[in-house]
PDB file of C-alpha atoms in Angstrom:
ATOM      1  CA  SER A   1      99.284  92.149  41.911  1.00 58.00           C
ATOM      2  CA  ALA A   2      96.028  90.509  40.450  1.00 66.00           C
ATOM      3  CA  PRO A   3      97.470  89.759  37.054  1.00 77.00           C
ATOM      4  CA  VAL A   4     100.311  87.665  38.663  1.00 84.00           C
ATOM      5  CA  TRP A   5      97.939  85.356  40.500  1.00 80.00           C
ATOM      6  CA  VAL A   6      95.770  84.945  37.468  1.00 83.00           C
ATOM      7  CA  LEU A   7      98.800  83.674  35.756  1.00 89.00           C
ATOM      8  CA  VAL A   8      99.881  81.419  38.646  1.00 91.00           C
ATOM      9  CA  ILE A   9      96.385  79.856  38.849  1.00 89.00           C
ATOM     10  CA  ILE A  10      96.259  79.241  35.077  1.00 92.00           C
ATOM     11  CA  PHE A  11      99.686  77.681  35.089  1.00 95.00           C
ATOM     12  CA  ILE A  12      98.544  75.224  38.097  1.00 96.00           C
ATOM     13  CA  TRP A  13      95.300  74.660  36.298  1.00 95.00           C
ATOM     14  CA  VAL A  14      97.421  73.301  33.440  1.00 96.00           C
ATOM     15  CA  ALA A  15     100.014  71.380  35.226  1.00 96.00           C
ATOM     16  CA  ILE A  16      97.087  69.491  36.936  1.00 96.00           C
ATOM     17  CA  LYS A  17      95.304  68.725  33.660  1.00 95.00           C
ATOM     18  CA  LEU A  18      98.235  67.584  32.128  1.00 95.00           C
ATOM     19  CA  ASP A  19      99.179  65.253  34.977  1.00 93.00           C
ATOM     20  CA  SER A  20      95.650  64.072  35.191  1.00 90.00           C
ATOM     21  CA  PRO A  21      94.053  64.496  32.050  1.00 89.00           C
ATOM     22  CA  GLY A  22      90.136  64.264  32.265  1.00 89.00           C
ATOM     23  CA  ASP A  23      90.173  64.888  36.087  1.00 92.00           C
ATOM     24  CA  PRO A  24      88.858  68.132  37.319  1.00 94.00           C
ATOM     25  CA  ALA A  25      91.762  70.662  38.589  1.00 95.00           C
ATOM     26  CA  PHE A  26      89.645  71.921  41.443  1.00 94.00           C
ATOM     27  CA  PHE A  27      88.440  70.073  44.504  1.00 90.00           C
ATOM     28  CA  LEU A  28      85.319  71.187  46.793  1.00 93.00           C
ATOM     29  CA  GLN A  29      85.770  69.523  50.193  1.00 91.00           C
ATOM     30  CA  GLU A  30      82.828  69.947  52.928  1.00 94.00           C
ATOM     31  CA  ARG A  31      84.298  71.930  55.851  1.00 95.00           C
ATOM     32  CA  THR A  32      83.073  73.109  59.378  1.00 94.00           C
ATOM     33  CA  GLY A  33      83.105  76.795  59.669  1.00 94.00           C
ATOM     34  CA  LYS A  34      81.867  79.423  62.229  1.00 95.00           C
ATOM     35  CA  ASN A  35      78.950  78.240  64.337  1.00 94.00           C
ATOM     36  CA  GLY A  36      79.384  74.528  63.150  1.00 93.00           C
ATOM     37  CA  ARG A  37      77.902  75.636  59.740  1.00 95.00           C
ATOM     38  CA  ARG A  38      78.965  73.265  56.920  1.00 96.00           C
ATOM     39  CA  PHE A  39      80.603  75.005  53.612  1.00 97.00           C
ATOM     40  CA  GLY A  40      82.273  73.873  50.254  1.00 97.00           C
ATOM     41  CA  MET A  41      86.194  75.036  50.727  1.00 97.00           C
ATOM     42  CA  TYR A  42      88.014  75.212  47.291  1.00 96.00           C
ATOM     43  CA  LYS A  43      91.431  73.703  46.579  1.00 95.00           C
ATOM     44  CA  PHE A  44      93.343  72.618  43.712  1.00 96.00           C
ATOM     45  CA  ARG A  45      93.144  68.695  43.279  1.00 95.00           C
ATOM     46  CA  THR A  46      96.372  67.087  44.914  1.00 94.00           C
ATOM     47  CA  MET A  47      94.825  63.508  44.892  1.00 91.00           C
ATOM     48  CA  VAL A  48      93.664  61.094  42.464  1.00 88.00           C
ATOM     49  CA  THR A  49      89.855  61.533  41.874  1.00 86.00           C
ATOM     50  CA  ASN A  50      88.792  58.459  43.817  1.00 85.00           C
ATOM     51  CA  ALA A  51      90.857  59.497  46.956  1.00 80.00           C
ATOM     52  CA  GLU A  52      87.979  59.272  49.572  1.00 79.00           C
ATOM     53  CA  GLU A  53      87.132  55.415  48.272  1.00 82.00           C
ATOM     54  CA  LEU A  54      90.978  54.662  48.816  1.00 82.00           C
ATOM     55  CA  LYS A  55      90.817  56.086  52.318  1.00 79.00           C
ATOM     56  CA  MET A  56      89.365  52.986  54.065  1.00 78.00           C
ATOM     57  CA  GLN A  57      91.967  50.849  51.943  1.00 80.00           C
ATOM     58  CA  TYR A  58      94.923  52.796  53.551  1.00 83.00           C
ATOM     59  CA  ALA A  59      93.478  53.082  57.152  1.00 77.00           C
ATOM     60  CA  HIS A  60      95.859  51.051  58.529  1.00 77.00           C
ATOM     61  CA  LEU A  61      98.884  53.459  57.500  1.00 79.00           C
ATOM     62  CA  ASN A  62      97.236  56.585  59.455  1.00 76.00           C
ATOM     63  CA  GLU A  63      99.619  58.281  61.515  1.00 74.00           C
ATOM     64  CA  LEU A  64      97.186  60.533  63.388  1.00 73.00           C
ATOM     65  CA  HIS A  65      94.422  59.630  65.678  1.00 72.00           C
ATOM     66  CA  TRP A  66      90.763  59.334  63.854  1.00 68.00           C
ATOM     67  CA  PRO A  67      89.072  61.442  62.889  1.00 66.00           C
ATOM     68  CA  ASP A  68      92.264  62.977  61.466  1.00 70.00           C
ATOM     69  CA  PHE A  69      93.808  61.389  58.309  1.00 75.00           C
ATOM     70  CA  LYS A  70      97.462  61.525  57.525  1.00 79.00           C
ATOM     71  CA  ILE A  71      99.996  59.299  55.655  1.00 80.00           C
ATOM     72  CA  SER A  72     103.583  60.200  54.931  1.00 81.00           C
ATOM     73  CA  ASN A  73     104.101  59.551  51.175  1.00 84.00           C
ATOM     74  CA  ASP A  74     100.471  59.130  50.740  1.00 87.00           C
ATOM     75  CA  PRO A  75     100.001  56.996  47.568  1.00 87.00           C
ATOM     76  CA  ARG A  76      96.823  59.039  46.531  1.00 89.00           C
ATOM     77  CA  ILE A  77      98.650  62.257  45.896  1.00 91.00           C
ATOM     78  CA  THR A  78      99.575  62.844  42.248  1.00 94.00           C
ATOM     79  CA  ARG A  79     102.968  64.293  41.031  1.00 94.00           C
ATOM     80  CA  VAL A  80     101.853  67.684  40.824  1.00 96.00           C
ATOM     81  CA  GLY A  81      99.958  67.256  43.804  1.00 95.00           C
ATOM     82  CA  LYS A  82     103.329  66.654  45.775  1.00 93.00           C
ATOM     83  CA  PHE A  83     104.782  69.863  44.422  1.00 93.00           C
ATOM     84  CA  LEU A  84     101.532  71.910  45.268  1.00 94.00           C
ATOM     85  CA  ARG A  85     101.088  70.636  48.892  1.00 89.00           C
ATOM     86  CA  LYS A  86     104.814  71.274  49.589  1.00 87.00           C
ATOM     87  CA  THR A  87     104.485  74.824  48.603  1.00 87.00           C
ATOM     88  CA  SER A  88     100.960  75.182  49.841  1.00 88.00           C
ATOM     89  CA  LEU A  89      99.739  76.393  46.511  1.00 92.00           C
ATOM     90  CA  ASP A  90      96.783  74.155  46.641  1.00 94.00           C
ATOM     91  CA  GLU A  91      95.386  76.450  49.286  1.00 92.00           C
ATOM     92  CA  LEU A  92      95.293  79.294  46.740  1.00 93.00           C
ATOM     93  CA  PRO A  93      91.808  78.844  45.544  1.00 94.00           C
ATOM     94  CA  GLN A  94      90.436  79.423  49.337  1.00 95.00           C
ATOM     95  CA  LEU A  95      90.852  83.067  48.386  1.00 92.00           C
ATOM     96  CA  ILE A  96      87.454  82.606  47.032  1.00 93.00           C
ATOM     97  CA  ASN A  97      86.226  81.160  50.456  1.00 97.00           C
ATOM     98  CA  ILE A  98      87.557  84.274  52.046  1.00 96.00           C
ATOM     99  CA  LEU A  99      85.986  86.714  49.511  1.00 94.00           C
ATOM    100  CA  LYS A 100      82.582  84.892  50.073  1.00 96.00           C
ATOM    101  CA  GLY A 101      82.920  85.374  53.927  1.00 96.00           C
ATOM    102  CA  GLU A 102      83.229  81.481  54.907  1.00 97.00           C
ATOM    103  CA  MET A 103      87.049  81.788  55.651  1.00 97.00           C
ATOM    104  CA  SER A 104      89.379  84.699  56.906  1.00 96.00           C
ATOM    105  CA  PHE A 105      93.077  84.947  56.396  1.00 95.00           C
ATOM    106  CA  VAL A 106      93.988  84.065  59.942  1.00 96.00           C
ATOM    107  CA  GLY A 107      91.825  81.521  62.224  1.00 95.00           C
ATOM    108  CA  PRO A 108      91.336  77.874  62.973  1.00 93.00           C
ATOM    109  CA  ARG A 109      91.602  75.627  59.849  1.00 91.00           C
ATOM    110  CA  PRO A 110      88.208  74.435  59.249  1.00 92.00           C
ATOM    111  CA  THR A 111      88.039  70.823  59.895  1.00 87.00           C
ATOM    112  CA  SER A 112      86.671  68.161  57.482  1.00 85.00           C
ATOM    113  CA  PHE A 113      84.652  66.357  59.955  1.00 82.00           C
ATOM    114  CA  SER A 114      81.036  67.510  61.191  1.00 86.00           C
ATOM    115  CA  PRO A 115      80.744  69.680  64.312  1.00 86.00           C
ATOM    116  CA  GLU A 116      78.846  66.542  65.903  1.00 87.00           C
ATOM    117  CA  THR A 117      82.234  64.910  66.078  1.00 84.00           C
ATOM    118  CA  TYR A 118      83.530  67.501  68.566  1.00 84.00           C
ATOM    119  CA  GLU A 119      83.649  67.427  72.425  1.00 84.00           C
ATOM    120  CA  LEU A 120      82.016  70.057  74.307  1.00 86.00           C
ATOM    121  CA  TRP A 121      85.086  71.718  75.299  1.00 85.00           C
ATOM    122  CA  GLN A 122      86.367  71.634  71.621  1.00 85.00           C
ATOM    123  CA  THR A 123      83.266  73.637  70.346  1.00 88.00           C
ATOM    124  CA  GLU A 124      84.876  77.032  71.269  1.00 90.00           C
ATOM    125  CA  ARG A 125      86.995  76.958  68.201  1.00 89.00           C
ATOM    126  CA  LEU A 126      83.596  77.221  65.997  1.00 92.00           C
ATOM    127  CA  ASP A 127      82.816  80.354  67.674  1.00 93.00           C
ATOM    128  CA  VAL A 128      85.078  82.388  64.806  1.00 94.00           C
ATOM    129  CA  THR A 129      85.474  82.418  61.534  1.00 96.00           C
ATOM    130  CA  PRO A 130      88.109  79.681  60.207  1.00 96.00           C
ATOM    131  CA  GLY A 131      91.088  80.831  58.386  1.00 96.00           C
ATOM    132  CA  LEU A 132      93.629  80.085  55.758  1.00 94.00           C
ATOM    133  CA  THR A 133      96.184  79.834  58.189  1.00 92.00           C
ATOM    134  CA  GLY A 134      96.567  79.493  62.073  1.00 90.00           C
ATOM    135  CA  LEU A 135      98.567  79.213  64.930  1.00 87.00           C
ATOM    136  CA  TRP A 136      99.113  75.513  64.756  1.00 82.00           C
ATOM    137  CA  GLN A 137     100.094  75.864  61.023  1.00 81.00           C
ATOM    138  CA  ILE A 138     103.103  77.679  62.251  1.00 81.00           C
ATOM    139  CA  ILE A 139     103.940  75.643  65.414  1.00 80.00           C
ATOM    140  CA  GLY A 140     103.432  71.983  64.180  1.00 66.00           C
ATOM    141  CA  ARG A 141     102.182  72.267  60.560  1.00 59.00           C
ATOM    142  CA  GLY A 142     100.594  68.862  59.474  1.00 58.00           C
ATOM    143  CA  SER A 143     101.886  66.622  62.293  1.00 59.00           C
ATOM    144  CA  THR A 144      99.883  67.983  65.208  1.00 65.00           C
ATOM    145  CA  GLU A 145      97.039  65.920  66.582  1.00 73.00           C
ATOM    146  CA  PHE A 146      93.360  67.195  66.825  1.00 77.00           C
ATOM    147  CA  ASP A 147      93.428  68.052  70.488  1.00 80.00           C
ATOM    148  CA  GLU A 148      96.532  69.622  70.375  1.00 84.00           C
ATOM    149  CA  ARG A 149      95.637  71.917  67.376  1.00 83.00           C
ATOM    150  CA  LEU A 150      92.228  72.604  69.355  1.00 85.00           C
ATOM    151  CA  ARG A 151      94.102  73.820  72.291  1.00 88.00           C
ATOM    152  CA  LEU A 152      96.363  76.018  69.735  1.00 89.00           C
ATOM    153  CA  ASP A 153      92.904  77.271  68.384  1.00 90.00           C
ATOM    154  CA  ILE A 154      91.416  77.971  71.576  1.00 91.00           C
ATOM    155  CA  ALA A 155      94.605  80.012  72.734  1.00 91.00           C
ATOM    156  CA  TYR A 156      94.693  81.925  69.453  1.00 93.00           C
ATOM    157  CA  ILE A 157      90.995  82.945  69.969  1.00 94.00           C
ATOM    158  CA  ASN A 158      91.650  84.117  73.389  1.00 94.00           C
ATOM    159  CA  LYS A 159      94.630  86.214  72.477  1.00 93.00           C
ATOM    160  CA  ARG A 160      93.458  87.453  68.782  1.00 92.00           C
ATOM    161  CA  CYS A 161      94.372  90.892  67.684  1.00 94.00           C
ATOM    162  CA  LEU A 162      95.566  92.402  64.241  1.00 95.00           C
ATOM    163  CA  LYS A 163      99.329  91.821  65.701  1.00 96.00           C
ATOM    164  CA  LEU A 164      98.945  88.183  66.201  1.00 95.00           C
ATOM    165  CA  ASP A 165      97.259  87.707  62.895  1.00 95.00           C
ATOM    166  CA  PHE A 166      99.944  89.492  61.204  1.00 95.00           C
ATOM    167  CA  GLU A 167     102.625  87.629  62.822  1.00 95.00           C
ATOM    168  CA  ILE A 168     100.874  84.235  62.317  1.00 94.00           C
ATOM    169  CA  PHE A 169     100.554  85.432  58.471  1.00 93.00           C
ATOM    170  CA  ILE A 170     104.203  86.228  58.036  1.00 93.00           C
ATOM    171  CA  ARG A 171     105.566  83.076  59.983  1.00 92.00           C
ATOM    172  CA  THR A 172     103.265  80.985  57.650  1.00 88.00           C
ATOM    173  CA  LEU A 173     104.573  82.311  54.566  1.00 87.00           C
ATOM    174  CA  MET A 174     108.264  81.803  55.874  1.00 87.00           C
ATOM    175  CA  ALA A 175     107.251  78.263  56.531  1.00 81.00           C
ATOM    176  CA  VAL A 176     105.936  77.848  53.008  1.00 80.00           C
ATOM    177  CA  PHE A 177     109.289  79.313  51.361  1.00 81.00           C
ATOM    178  CA  GLN A 178     111.174  77.075  53.578  1.00 79.00           C
ATOM    179  CA  GLN A 179     109.021  73.974  52.458  1.00 67.00           C
ATOM    180  CA  LYS A 180     108.230  72.985  55.718  1.00 60.00           C
ATOM    181  CA  GLY A 181     105.278  70.805  54.566  1.00 51.00           C
ATOM    182  CA  ALA A 182     101.560  71.122  53.777  1.00 48.00           C
ATOM    183  CA  VAL A 183      99.306  73.370  55.808  1.00 41.00           C
TER     184      VAL A 183
END
């Protein structure tokens, strides 16, 4: 129910503020959505506030191909942030994006890089509203390379229906409860 979620959000906000006094609890990141439109995606802050500046300092540790960026045991992640990412609770504020119509519950995850980064064949994923979760979250989670994620996104777009959305959503919840990494 709504009051439970409000309490969860307040608890997370307090935990972030206690872990990083003076820093914001929420994080707004520019993402690419439907038709290549950029929008601000809401998240709970899980990294130090200067994480973007530190990105180049840690670029040599990147485990994925650019423009993706992932480091196991990323030193930019806060203590509370580790828990939020493991439980995917950092994604909870994206319900605001869903209410605003910028995202849906299921669909391709919005990328942080601009639509100009996409090759022509990759732009098909921009034909639909991005989602809180998608097919690649239940198959590969955070370790899937960009091209493979795009292939999964395009497969989802070609087969999407209410039954598939429901299955992806339930499997996402199972992955979160089994703590299989960040979405």
